[in-house]
Short mmCIF file of C-alpha atoms in Angstrom, two decimals:
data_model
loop_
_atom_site.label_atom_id
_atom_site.label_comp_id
_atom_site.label_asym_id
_atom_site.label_seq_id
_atom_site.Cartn_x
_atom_site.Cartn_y
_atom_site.Cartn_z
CA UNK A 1431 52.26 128.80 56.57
CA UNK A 1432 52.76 125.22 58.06
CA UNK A 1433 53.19 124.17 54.61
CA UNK A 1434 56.05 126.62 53.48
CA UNK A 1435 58.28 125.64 56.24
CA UNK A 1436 58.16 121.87 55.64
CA UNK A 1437 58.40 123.11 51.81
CA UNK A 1438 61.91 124.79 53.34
CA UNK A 1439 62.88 121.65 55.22
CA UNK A 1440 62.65 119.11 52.47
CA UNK A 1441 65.31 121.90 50.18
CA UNK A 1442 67.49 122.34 53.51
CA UNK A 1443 67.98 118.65 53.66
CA UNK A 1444 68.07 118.18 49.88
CA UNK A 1445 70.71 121.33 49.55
CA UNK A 1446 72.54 119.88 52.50
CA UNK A 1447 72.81 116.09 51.04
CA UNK A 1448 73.83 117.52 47.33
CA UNK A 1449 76.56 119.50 49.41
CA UNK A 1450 78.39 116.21 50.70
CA UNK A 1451 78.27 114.40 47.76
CA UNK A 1452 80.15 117.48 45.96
CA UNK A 1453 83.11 117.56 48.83
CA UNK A 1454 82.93 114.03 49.28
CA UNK A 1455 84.15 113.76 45.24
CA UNK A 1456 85.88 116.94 45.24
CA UNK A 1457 88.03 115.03 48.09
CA UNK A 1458 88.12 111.84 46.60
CA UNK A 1459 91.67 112.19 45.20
CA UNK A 1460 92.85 113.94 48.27
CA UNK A 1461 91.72 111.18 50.41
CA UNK A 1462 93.21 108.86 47.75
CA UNK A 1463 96.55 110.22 47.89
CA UNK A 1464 96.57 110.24 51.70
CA UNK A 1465 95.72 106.56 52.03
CA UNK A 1466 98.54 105.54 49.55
CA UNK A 1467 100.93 107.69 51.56
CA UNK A 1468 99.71 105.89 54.73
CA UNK A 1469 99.62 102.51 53.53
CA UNK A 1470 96.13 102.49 53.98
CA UNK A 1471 94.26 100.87 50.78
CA UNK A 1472 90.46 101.06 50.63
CA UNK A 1473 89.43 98.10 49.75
CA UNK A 1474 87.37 97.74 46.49
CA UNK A 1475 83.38 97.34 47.02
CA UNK A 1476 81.81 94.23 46.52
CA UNK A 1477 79.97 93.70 43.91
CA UNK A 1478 76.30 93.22 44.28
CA UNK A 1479 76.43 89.38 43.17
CA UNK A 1480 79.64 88.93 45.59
CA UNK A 1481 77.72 90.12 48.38
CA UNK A 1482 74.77 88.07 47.62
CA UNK A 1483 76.87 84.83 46.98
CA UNK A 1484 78.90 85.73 50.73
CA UNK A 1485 75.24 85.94 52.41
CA UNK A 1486 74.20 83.01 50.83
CA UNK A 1487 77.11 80.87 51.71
CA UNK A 1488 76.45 82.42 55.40
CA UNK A 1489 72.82 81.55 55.14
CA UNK A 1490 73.92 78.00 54.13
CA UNK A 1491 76.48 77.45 57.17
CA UNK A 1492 73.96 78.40 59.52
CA UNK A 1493 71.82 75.94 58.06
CA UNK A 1494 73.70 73.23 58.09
CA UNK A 1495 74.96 73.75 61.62
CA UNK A 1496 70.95 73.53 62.66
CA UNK A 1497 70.87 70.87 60.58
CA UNK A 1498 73.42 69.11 62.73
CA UNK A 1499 72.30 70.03 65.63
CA UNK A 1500 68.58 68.56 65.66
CA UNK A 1501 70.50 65.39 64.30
CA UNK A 1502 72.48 65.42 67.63
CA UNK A 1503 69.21 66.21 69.84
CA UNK A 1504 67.01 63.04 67.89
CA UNK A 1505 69.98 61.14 67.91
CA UNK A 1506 70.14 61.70 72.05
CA UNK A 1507 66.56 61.37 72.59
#
């Protein structure tokens, strides 16, 4: 019996996630049209290189500053 109601669970949540991506398209333009009347312009998404190229240039910044900073403490020793 334990069986069937995990069995029901996993098509609850699978039902439930299907039904937000269908109204979350279905209001897509709605929520469109809204934000242009507002002034409010969603941004567009990064691509997936654009977000790797941001990280890396974060990645390298904190490097550097490291970097510079056990320069400073050798340099004071």
């Amino acid at each position: 019996m334990n069986k069937h109601f995990k069995d029901a669970a996993y098509y609850a949540r699978r039902a439930a996630t299907h039904a937000f991506y269908g109204v979350r398209e279905t209001l897509e333009p709605v929520e469109t049209r809204v934000r242009r009347r507002l002034g409010y312009e969603q941004p567009e998404p990064e691509s997936r290189v654009e977000t790797l190229v941001s990280e890396a240039k974060a990645v390298e910044g904190e490097a550097r500053n490291r970097v510079a900073g056990v320069t400073r403490w050798f340099r004071s020793s």
